[in-house]
Amino acid sequence: MKLISKTQNKVAELLTNSHTSSQLEISGNGSLQHQKNGAEDLLNQFQNVVDNNSFYETAELIFTEILDPKQLAQCAELACKREPGGAFYRAKLWARVSQIIEARREDDSNQLKLSQVCNQVGVGLTRAKGFVAQGQAIINVEEAGVETTILRKASPLLFQYAQRQRTGAKEYLIEAIKFLETNPEATHTQVHRNWCQKNGSIKANLDIIKPSDWWAFSHPKWRQEEDFPGSIPGEVYANALYYFAPQSGIAVDPMAGSGMLKRVYEDRDLWQKDSNFQLKIELFDLHPRRHFIKKHDAREPLPIKADWIFIDPPYYGQSSHLFTDQLACTDSYDSYLRVMKEIITALAESLNPKGRLCIFLPKWSGFRLEDPNHDIPSDVYSMAIACGLNWIDTAYVSRGRQQEPGSATKNNMAKRDRRMRSDTCVLNVFKKGGNDNV
Ligand SMILES: C[S@@+](CC[C@H](N)C(=O)[O-])C[C@H]1O[C@@H](n2cnc3c(N)ncnc32)[C@H](O)[C@@H]1O
């Protein structure tokens, strides 16, 4: 308490001086003016205070009481030498600098510019703008009534990550606070990973809906869940819904696996743009791995009629380590196709008129020279046509296998043996009824 009142006195002294003396004005040539007054004392105190709490208290007082942009900027640059608290107060104080400059500019268009303050304290304008954005995000969080004390210990990188979210910076910090409250020792990387798991990286968010039929997702937004390594990038579902699902009705994944469809649909605000999807999502699987997935064998017609169905079956010859069903563990391509035929027949029957069926499958190329190639998408395409469905469109999805860590040997073998690896999944989309492909 003693310290607070001492500091308050100093601020009061400073304010008295700042209102009455031109000593506290920023000089045009950018040099520091000689200031034997309360401001200098406060700056000295700010620089020399050892105890963390005293530092925080002084910083908060400076934030609310000092009105001179240059002195605030000086304080910001002093603050950043501190750990903990440096990054937090540097950002807040630069935001305050900007607020004061903006407020004054409304009264006088010749007023001081941020660039001048930057010159005076030797900080580049772009950097300063970054600190302003970070500090404004902190202030926005505080104005929303969220306690930010825990962020005082955060590293500069946490605030930089927040800044990169642009309009999402406030939400980023709120999420960081929640995470730090339950994981007080978390690093900025862990905080950021938590954010990306829930919200995706900026790049991923921008890339979700593809403009063409070539779908490559280098920054998958919906990560695979640890207990289910066989899921596909959620972006495939997002694009398949966006381009091929009706706005309302029943959407079914009969081979739901991890339930990725549900996750992606729940996050539809990230990709639906000006659509307003109001679908009912139904998930089934032969071996349900989530409580919200019902047990059903896709070889039988679905218990409900659907307007949009998406299947991502176990891939021929490459799924026996993941699943135990007949498709995954088949001993021959013929038996794989027999099961697929039963499934396509049952699903065609389960569609409402004008309903859509999306079938997601890769071609198969074995490693050995004597292995035959199987054009599975094409063979299953024929089954769908034989069931009376009409083809609408095809998209090609990169599996990114060439770039996978440890794939150099396989890539070299493929080139040596003149045998291309299968690196693409094909999404064929069919419609029930009508012979137009819309
Ligand atoms: C590749 S996984 C689907 C992954 C899912 N797309 C995802 O992203 O989480 C294939 C799923 O099909 C299921 N499956 C295999 N045969 C089935 C059948 N006859 N009926 C229903 N589901 C089946 C498997 O249990 C497995 O969960």
Coordinates of C-alpha atoms and ligand atoms in Angstrom, one line a residue:
M1 CA 0.0 0.0 0.0
K2 CA 2.8 2.3 0.9
L3 CA 4.3 1.8 -2.5
I4 CA 1.0 2.6 -4.3
S5 CA 0.6 5.9 -2.5
K6 CA 4.2 6.8 -3.2
T7 CA 3.7 6.0 -6.8
Q8 CA 0.4 7.9 -7.0
N9 CA 2.2 10.9 -5.5
K10 CA 4.8 10.7 -8.2
V11 CA 2.1 10.4 -10.9
A12 CA 0.3 13.3 -9.4
E13 CA 3.5 15.3 -9.5
L14 CA 4.1 14.3 -13.0
L15 CA 0.6 15.2 -14.1
T16 CA 0.9 18.6 -12.5
N17 CA 4.1 19.2 -14.4
S18 CA 2.7 17.8 -17.6
H19 CA -0.2 20.2 -17.6
T20 CA 1.8 23.2 -16.6
S21 CA 5.1 22.8 -18.2
S22 CA 6.2 22.6 -21.9
Q23 CA 9.0 20.3 -20.6
L24 CA 6.7 17.4 -21.1
E25 CA 5.8 18.1 -24.7
I26 CA 7.5 16.1 -27.3
S27 CA 10.1 18.1 -29.1
G28 CA 9.9 18.3 -32.9
N29 CA 13.5 17.3 -33.5
G30 CA 13.0 14.0 -31.7
S31 CA 15.7 14.6 -29.0
L32 CA 14.9 13.9 -25.4
Q33 CA 14.2 17.0 -23.5
H34 CA 15.8 17.7 -20.2
Q35 CA 13.2 16.7 -17.6
K36 CA 14.0 17.2 -14.0
N37 CA 10.5 16.5 -12.9
G38 CA 8.1 13.9 -11.8
A39 CA 8.0 12.2 -15.1
E40 CA 11.7 11.5 -15.0
D41 CA 11.3 10.2 -11.4
L42 CA 8.5 7.9 -12.5
L43 CA 10.6 6.7 -15.5
N44 CA 13.5 6.0 -13.1
Q45 CA 11.3 4.2 -10.7
F46 CA 9.8 2.2 -13.5
Q47 CA 13.3 1.2 -14.7
N48 CA 14.6 0.4 -11.3
V49 CA 11.7 -1.2 -9.5
V50 CA 12.7 -4.7 -8.5
D51 CA 9.6 -6.3 -7.1
N52 CA 7.2 -7.6 -9.7
N53 CA 4.0 -6.3 -8.1
S54 CA 5.5 -2.9 -7.7
F55 CA 6.4 -3.0 -11.4
Y56 CA 2.8 -4.0 -12.3
E57 CA 1.3 -1.3 -10.1
T58 CA 3.6 1.4 -11.5
A59 CA 2.9 0.2 -15.1
E60 CA -0.9 0.4 -14.5
L61 CA -0.6 3.9 -13.1
I62 CA 1.5 5.0 -16.0
F63 CA -1.1 3.5 -18.3
T64 CA -4.0 5.4 -16.8
E65 CA -2.3 8.6 -15.7
I66 CA 0.4 9.7 -18.2
L67 CA -1.0 11.4 -21.2
D68 CA 2.1 12.3 -23.0
P69 CA 2.7 9.9 -26.0
K70 CA 6.4 10.1 -26.0
Q71 CA 6.7 9.4 -22.3
L72 CA 4.3 6.5 -22.6
A73 CA 6.4 5.2 -25.5
Q74 CA 9.5 5.5 -23.4
C75 CA 7.8 3.6 -20.6
A76 CA 6.8 0.9 -23.1
E77 CA 10.4 0.5 -24.2
L78 CA 11.6 0.4 -20.6
A79 CA 8.9 -2.1 -19.8
C80 CA 10.0 -4.5 -22.4
K81 CA 13.3 -5.1 -20.7
R82 CA 11.4 -6.7 -17.8
E83 CA 10.5 -10.3 -17.4
P84 CA 7.8 -11.1 -16.5
G85 CA 5.4 -8.4 -17.5
G86 CA 7.5 -6.7 -20.2
A87 CA 5.7 -7.9 -23.3
F88 CA 2.3 -7.3 -21.7
Y89 CA 3.0 -3.7 -20.7
R90 CA 5.0 -2.8 -23.8
A91 CA 1.9 -3.7 -25.8
K92 CA -0.6 -2.0 -23.6
L93 CA 1.5 1.2 -23.4
W94 CA 2.0 1.4 -27.1
A95 CA -1.8 1.0 -27.6
R96 CA -2.3 3.8 -25.2
V97 CA 0.2 6.0 -27.2
S98 CA -1.9 5.3 -30.3
Q99 CA -5.2 6.0 -28.6
I100 CA -4.0 9.4 -27.3
I101 CA -2.6 10.4 -30.7
E102 CA -5.8 9.4 -32.4
A103 CA -8.0 11.3 -29.9
R104 CA -5.9 14.4 -30.4
R105 CA -5.9 14.1 -34.1
E106 CA -9.7 14.5 -34.1
D107 CA -9.2 18.0 -32.6
D108 CA -6.2 19.0 -34.7
S109 CA -5.2 17.5 -38.0
N110 CA -1.6 18.8 -37.5
Q111 CA -1.2 16.8 -34.4
L112 CA 1.6 14.4 -33.6
K113 CA 1.9 11.2 -35.6
L114 CA 2.8 7.8 -34.4
S115 CA 5.8 7.8 -36.7
Q116 CA 7.2 10.9 -34.9
V117 CA 6.9 9.2 -31.6
C118 CA 8.6 6.1 -33.1
N119 CA 11.5 8.3 -34.2
Q120 CA 11.8 9.9 -30.8
V121 CA 12.1 6.5 -29.0
G122 CA 14.0 4.7 -31.8
V123 CA 11.4 2.1 -32.6
G124 CA 10.4 1.3 -36.2
L125 CA 6.9 2.3 -37.2
T126 CA 5.9 -1.3 -38.3
R127 CA 7.1 -2.7 -35.0
A128 CA 5.3 -0.1 -33.1
K129 CA 2.1 -0.7 -35.0
G130 CA 2.4 -4.4 -34.1
F131 CA 2.7 -3.5 -30.4
V132 CA -0.3 -1.2 -30.8
A133 CA -2.4 -4.1 -32.2
Q134 CA -1.3 -6.4 -29.4
G135 CA -2.0 -3.9 -26.8
Q136 CA -5.4 -3.0 -28.3
A137 CA -6.3 -6.7 -28.1
I138 CA -5.4 -6.8 -24.4
I139 CA -7.5 -3.7 -23.8
N140 CA -10.4 -5.2 -25.7
V141 CA -10.2 -8.3 -23.5
E142 CA -10.2 -6.2 -20.4
E143 CA -13.1 -4.1 -21.7
A144 CA -15.0 -7.4 -22.2
G145 CA -14.7 -7.9 -18.4
V146 CA -12.1 -10.7 -18.7
E147 CA -9.2 -10.6 -16.1
T148 CA -5.9 -10.4 -17.9
T149 CA -3.5 -10.7 -14.9
I150 CA -2.4 -14.2 -16.0
L151 CA -1.1 -12.7 -19.4
R152 CA 1.5 -10.6 -17.6
K153 CA 3.8 -13.6 -17.5
A154 CA 3.2 -14.4 -21.2
S155 CA 6.1 -14.2 -23.6
P156 CA 6.3 -11.7 -26.5
L157 CA 5.5 -14.5 -28.9
L158 CA 2.1 -15.2 -27.4
F159 CA 1.2 -11.6 -28.2
Q160 CA 2.6 -11.9 -31.7
Y161 CA 0.5 -15.0 -32.4
A162 CA -2.5 -13.0 -31.1
Q163 CA -1.7 -10.1 -33.4
R164 CA -1.5 -12.5 -36.4
Q165 CA -5.1 -13.4 -35.9
R166 CA -6.0 -9.8 -36.8
T167 CA -9.7 -9.4 -35.9
G168 CA -9.5 -12.6 -33.9
A169 CA -6.8 -11.3 -31.6
K170 CA -9.2 -10.7 -28.7
E171 CA -10.6 -14.2 -29.0
Y172 CA -7.1 -15.6 -29.2
L173 CA -6.2 -13.9 -25.9
I174 CA -9.4 -15.0 -24.2
E175 CA -8.7 -18.6 -25.3
A176 CA -5.1 -18.2 -24.1
I177 CA -6.3 -17.0 -20.7
K178 CA -8.6 -20.0 -20.3
F179 CA -5.9 -22.4 -21.3
L180 CA -3.3 -20.8 -19.0
E181 CA -5.7 -20.9 -16.1
T182 CA -5.8 -24.7 -16.3
N183 CA -2.2 -25.0 -17.5
P184 CA -0.3 -22.3 -15.8
E185 CA 3.1 -23.5 -16.9
A186 CA 2.1 -23.8 -20.6
T187 CA 4.5 -22.3 -23.2
H188 CA 3.4 -20.0 -25.9
T189 CA 3.7 -22.9 -28.3
Q190 CA 1.2 -25.0 -26.3
V191 CA -1.1 -22.1 -26.1
H192 CA -1.0 -21.6 -29.8
R193 CA -1.4 -25.3 -30.5
N194 CA -4.5 -25.3 -28.3
W195 CA -5.9 -22.4 -30.4
C196 CA -5.1 -24.1 -33.7
Q197 CA -6.8 -27.3 -32.6
K198 CA -10.0 -25.4 -31.9
N199 CA -9.8 -22.7 -34.5
G200 CA -7.3 -23.8 -37.1
S201 CA -4.4 -21.8 -38.4
I202 CA -5.2 -18.7 -40.5
K203 CA -3.9 -20.4 -43.6
A204 CA -6.1 -23.4 -43.0
N205 CA -9.1 -21.2 -42.5
L206 CA -8.5 -19.2 -45.7
D207 CA -8.1 -22.4 -47.7
I208 CA -11.0 -24.5 -46.7
I209 CA -13.2 -24.1 -49.8
K210 CA -11.4 -24.7 -53.0
P211 CA -12.3 -23.0 -56.3
S212 CA -11.5 -25.9 -58.5
D213 CA -11.8 -29.7 -58.5
W214 CA -8.2 -30.0 -57.2
W215 CA -8.3 -30.2 -53.4
A216 CA -5.0 -30.1 -51.6
F217 CA -4.9 -29.2 -48.0
S218 CA -1.5 -28.4 -46.7
H219 CA -2.6 -27.1 -43.3
P220 CA -5.5 -29.4 -42.2
K221 CA -7.7 -27.5 -39.8
W222 CA -9.4 -30.5 -38.2
R223 CA -6.6 -32.6 -36.7
Q224 CA -6.8 -36.4 -36.6
E225 CA -7.8 -37.6 -33.1
E226 CA -5.2 -39.7 -31.5
D227 CA -7.4 -42.8 -31.1
F228 CA -8.5 -42.7 -34.8
P229 CA -5.6 -42.5 -37.3
G230 CA -7.9 -43.3 -40.3
S231 CA -9.8 -40.1 -40.6
I232 CA -9.6 -37.8 -43.6
P233 CA -9.0 -34.1 -43.6
G234 CA -12.2 -32.3 -42.5
E235 CA -11.7 -30.0 -45.5
V236 CA -12.9 -32.8 -47.7
Y237 CA -16.2 -32.9 -45.9
A238 CA -16.5 -29.1 -45.9
N239 CA -16.0 -28.9 -49.7
A240 CA -18.3 -31.9 -50.3
L241 CA -21.0 -30.3 -48.2
Y242 CA -20.4 -26.8 -49.7
Y243 CA -20.6 -27.9 -53.3
F244 CA -23.0 -30.8 -53.2
A245 CA -25.3 -30.8 -50.1
P246 CA -28.7 -29.2 -50.0
Q247 CA -29.2 -26.4 -47.5
S248 CA -31.6 -28.5 -45.4
G249 CA -32.5 -32.1 -45.1
I250 CA -30.7 -35.2 -43.8
A251 CA -26.9 -35.7 -44.3
V252 CA -25.5 -39.1 -43.5
D253 CA -22.1 -40.6 -43.1
P254 CA -22.7 -44.4 -42.9
M255 CA -19.0 -45.1 -42.4
A256 CA -18.4 -42.3 -39.9
G257 CA -15.1 -43.5 -38.4
S258 CA -14.1 -40.7 -36.0
G259 CA -17.2 -38.6 -36.7
M260 CA -15.3 -36.0 -38.6
L261 CA -18.4 -35.0 -40.5
K262 CA -20.0 -33.8 -37.2
R263 CA -17.0 -31.8 -36.3
V264 CA -16.8 -30.1 -39.6
Y265 CA -20.5 -29.4 -39.8
E266 CA -20.5 -27.9 -36.3
D267 CA -17.7 -25.5 -37.5
R268 CA -19.6 -24.6 -40.6
D269 CA -19.3 -20.9 -39.9
L270 CA -15.7 -21.3 -40.9
W271 CA -16.6 -22.4 -44.4
Q272 CA -20.2 -22.0 -45.3
K273 CA -19.7 -18.4 -46.5
D274 CA -23.2 -16.9 -47.3
S275 CA -24.9 -20.3 -47.1
N276 CA -27.1 -21.2 -44.2
F277 CA -26.9 -24.9 -43.8
Q278 CA -29.5 -26.4 -41.6
L279 CA -28.9 -30.1 -42.1
K280 CA -29.6 -32.9 -39.7
I281 CA -26.4 -34.9 -39.4
E282 CA -26.7 -38.7 -38.9
L283 CA -23.7 -40.9 -38.3
F284 CA -23.4 -44.7 -38.5
D285 CA -20.6 -47.2 -38.5
L286 CA -20.2 -51.0 -38.4
H287 CA -18.0 -50.5 -35.4
P288 CA -19.0 -47.2 -33.8
R289 CA -16.1 -45.5 -32.0
R290 CA -18.0 -42.5 -30.7
H291 CA -21.1 -42.4 -28.5
F292 CA -22.9 -40.2 -31.1
I293 CA -22.4 -42.8 -33.9
K294 CA -25.0 -45.5 -34.3
K295 CA -24.3 -49.1 -35.2
H296 CA -25.3 -50.0 -38.7
D297 CA -23.9 -52.2 -41.5
A298 CA -23.8 -50.1 -44.7
R299 CA -24.5 -53.2 -46.7
E300 CA -28.1 -52.8 -45.5
P301 CA -30.3 -49.8 -46.4
L302 CA -30.1 -47.0 -43.9
P303 CA -32.8 -46.8 -41.2
I304 CA -33.6 -43.3 -42.6
K305 CA -33.9 -41.7 -46.0
A306 CA -31.1 -39.3 -46.8
D307 CA -30.6 -36.2 -48.9
W308 CA -26.8 -36.3 -48.9
I309 CA -24.6 -39.3 -48.2
F310 CA -20.8 -39.4 -48.0
I311 CA -18.8 -42.5 -47.7
D312 CA -15.1 -42.9 -47.1
P313 CA -14.7 -46.7 -47.0
P314 CA -11.6 -48.6 -45.9
Y315 CA -9.2 -48.4 -48.9
Y316 CA -8.4 -51.6 -50.7
G317 CA -5.1 -53.2 -49.7
Q318 CA -4.0 -50.5 -47.2
S319 CA -6.4 -50.5 -44.3
S320 CA -6.0 -53.9 -42.6
H321 CA -3.8 -52.3 -39.9
L322 CA -6.6 -49.8 -39.1
F323 CA -9.9 -51.7 -39.3
T324 CA -11.2 -55.2 -38.9
D325 CA -14.2 -55.2 -41.4
Q326 CA -14.4 -57.1 -44.6
L327 CA -13.4 -54.2 -46.8
A328 CA -10.2 -53.5 -44.8
C329 CA -9.2 -57.2 -44.5
T330 CA -10.3 -58.5 -47.8
D331 CA -8.1 -61.2 -49.4
S332 CA -8.9 -60.2 -53.0
Y333 CA -10.0 -57.3 -55.1
D334 CA -13.1 -59.3 -56.3
S335 CA -14.3 -59.7 -52.7
Y336 CA -13.6 -56.0 -52.0
L337 CA -15.8 -55.1 -55.0
R338 CA -18.5 -57.5 -54.0
V339 CA -18.9 -55.8 -50.6
M340 CA -18.7 -52.4 -52.2
K341 CA -21.5 -53.4 -54.6
E342 CA -23.7 -54.3 -51.7
I343 CA -23.0 -51.0 -50.0
I344 CA -23.6 -48.8 -53.1
T345 CA -26.9 -50.7 -53.8
A346 CA -28.1 -50.2 -50.2
L347 CA -27.1 -46.5 -50.2
A348 CA -28.7 -45.8 -53.6
E349 CA -31.9 -47.2 -52.1
S350 CA -31.5 -45.0 -49.0
L351 CA -31.4 -41.7 -51.0
N352 CA -34.4 -39.4 -51.3
P353 CA -35.3 -38.4 -54.8
K354 CA -32.6 -35.8 -55.9
G355 CA -30.4 -37.0 -53.1
R356 CA -26.6 -37.0 -53.6
L357 CA -24.1 -39.8 -52.9
C358 CA -20.4 -38.8 -52.5
I359 CA -18.0 -41.7 -52.8
F360 CA -14.4 -41.1 -51.7
L361 CA -11.8 -43.7 -52.9
P362 CA -8.2 -43.9 -54.1
K363 CA -6.8 -45.9 -57.0
W364 CA -4.6 -48.8 -55.9
S365 CA -1.1 -49.4 -57.0
G366 CA 0.8 -52.1 -55.2
F367 CA 4.5 -51.7 -54.4
R368 CA 5.6 -54.8 -56.2
L369 CA 6.1 -54.7 -59.9
E370 CA 3.9 -57.7 -60.4
D371 CA 1.0 -56.1 -58.5
P372 CA -1.9 -55.0 -60.8
N373 CA -3.2 -51.5 -60.7
H374 CA -6.9 -51.2 -59.7
D375 CA -9.0 -48.2 -60.7
I376 CA -11.3 -48.5 -57.7
P377 CA -13.0 -45.1 -58.2
S378 CA -13.9 -46.1 -61.7
D379 CA -15.1 -49.6 -60.8
V380 CA -17.3 -48.2 -58.0
Y381 CA -18.5 -45.5 -60.4
S382 CA -19.9 -48.2 -62.7
M383 CA -21.7 -49.7 -59.7
A384 CA -23.4 -46.4 -58.9
I385 CA -24.5 -46.0 -62.5
A386 CA -25.8 -49.6 -62.5
C387 CA -27.9 -48.6 -59.5
G388 CA -29.6 -45.9 -61.5
L389 CA -27.6 -43.0 -60.1
N390 CA -26.4 -40.1 -62.3
W391 CA -22.9 -38.8 -62.1
I392 CA -22.7 -35.1 -61.3
D393 CA -19.0 -34.2 -60.7
T394 CA -15.6 -35.4 -59.6
A395 CA -13.0 -33.8 -57.4
Y396 CA -9.4 -35.0 -56.9
V397 CA -7.9 -34.8 -53.4
S398 CA -4.2 -34.9 -52.7
R399 CA -3.1 -37.4 -50.1
G400 CA 0.3 -35.7 -49.8
R401 CA 2.1 -39.0 -49.7
Q402 CA 5.1 -37.9 -51.7
Q403 CA 5.8 -35.3 -49.1
E404 CA 5.3 -37.5 -46.0
P405 CA 8.4 -37.8 -43.8
G406 CA 10.3 -41.0 -44.6
S407 CA 8.8 -41.4 -48.1
A408 CA 12.1 -40.7 -50.0
T409 CA 12.8 -44.4 -50.5
K410 CA 9.3 -45.2 -51.8
N411 CA 9.5 -42.2 -54.1
N412 CA 12.8 -43.4 -55.5
M413 CA 11.5 -46.9 -55.9
A414 CA 8.4 -45.6 -57.8
K415 CA 10.6 -43.7 -60.2
R416 CA 13.1 -46.6 -60.6
D417 CA 10.3 -49.1 -61.3
R418 CA 8.3 -46.7 -63.5
R419 CA 5.4 -47.3 -61.2
M420 CA 3.6 -44.3 -59.9
R421 CA 2.4 -44.3 -56.3
S422 CA -1.3 -43.7 -55.7
D423 CA -1.4 -40.2 -54.2
T424 CA -4.9 -39.0 -55.0
C425 CA -8.3 -39.8 -53.7
V426 CA -11.2 -39.4 -56.1
L427 CA -14.5 -38.0 -54.9
N428 CA -17.3 -39.0 -57.3
V429 CA -20.6 -37.4 -56.7
F430 CA -23.9 -38.9 -58.0
K431 CA -27.5 -37.9 -57.9
K432 CA -30.7 -40.0 -57.6
G433 CA -33.1 -39.1 -60.4
G434 CA -32.9 -36.6 -63.2
N435 CA -30.3 -36.8 -65.9
D436 CA -28.9 -33.3 -65.6
N437 CA -25.7 -33.0 -63.7
V438 CA -26.7 -30.2 -61.3
Ligands
LIG1 C1 -11.7 -44.8 -43.4 S1 -12.8 -45.0 -42.1 C2 -13.8 -43.6 -42.2 C3 -13.1 -42.4 -41.6 C4 -14.0 -41.1 -41.5 N1 -14.3 -40.7 -42.9 C5 -13.3 -40.1 -40.7 O1 -12.8 -39.1 -41.3 O2 -13.3 -40.2 -39.5 C6 -13.9 -46.2 -42.6 C7 -14.9 -46.6 -41.6 O3 -15.8 -47.5 -42.3 C8 -16.3 -48.4 -41.3 N2 -16.9 -49.6 -42.0 C9 -16.3 -50.6 -42.7 N3 -17.2 -51.4 -43.2 C10 -18.4 -51.0 -42.9 C11 -19.7 -51.4 -43.1 N4 -20.0 -52.5 -43.8 N5 -20.7 -50.6 -42.6 C12 -20.5 -49.5 -41.9 N6 -19.2 -49.1 -41.6 C13 -18.2 -49.8 -42.1 C14 -15.1 -48.8 -40.5 O4 -15.5 -49.2 -39.2 C15 -14.4 -47.4 -40.4 O5 -14.8 -46.7 -39.3

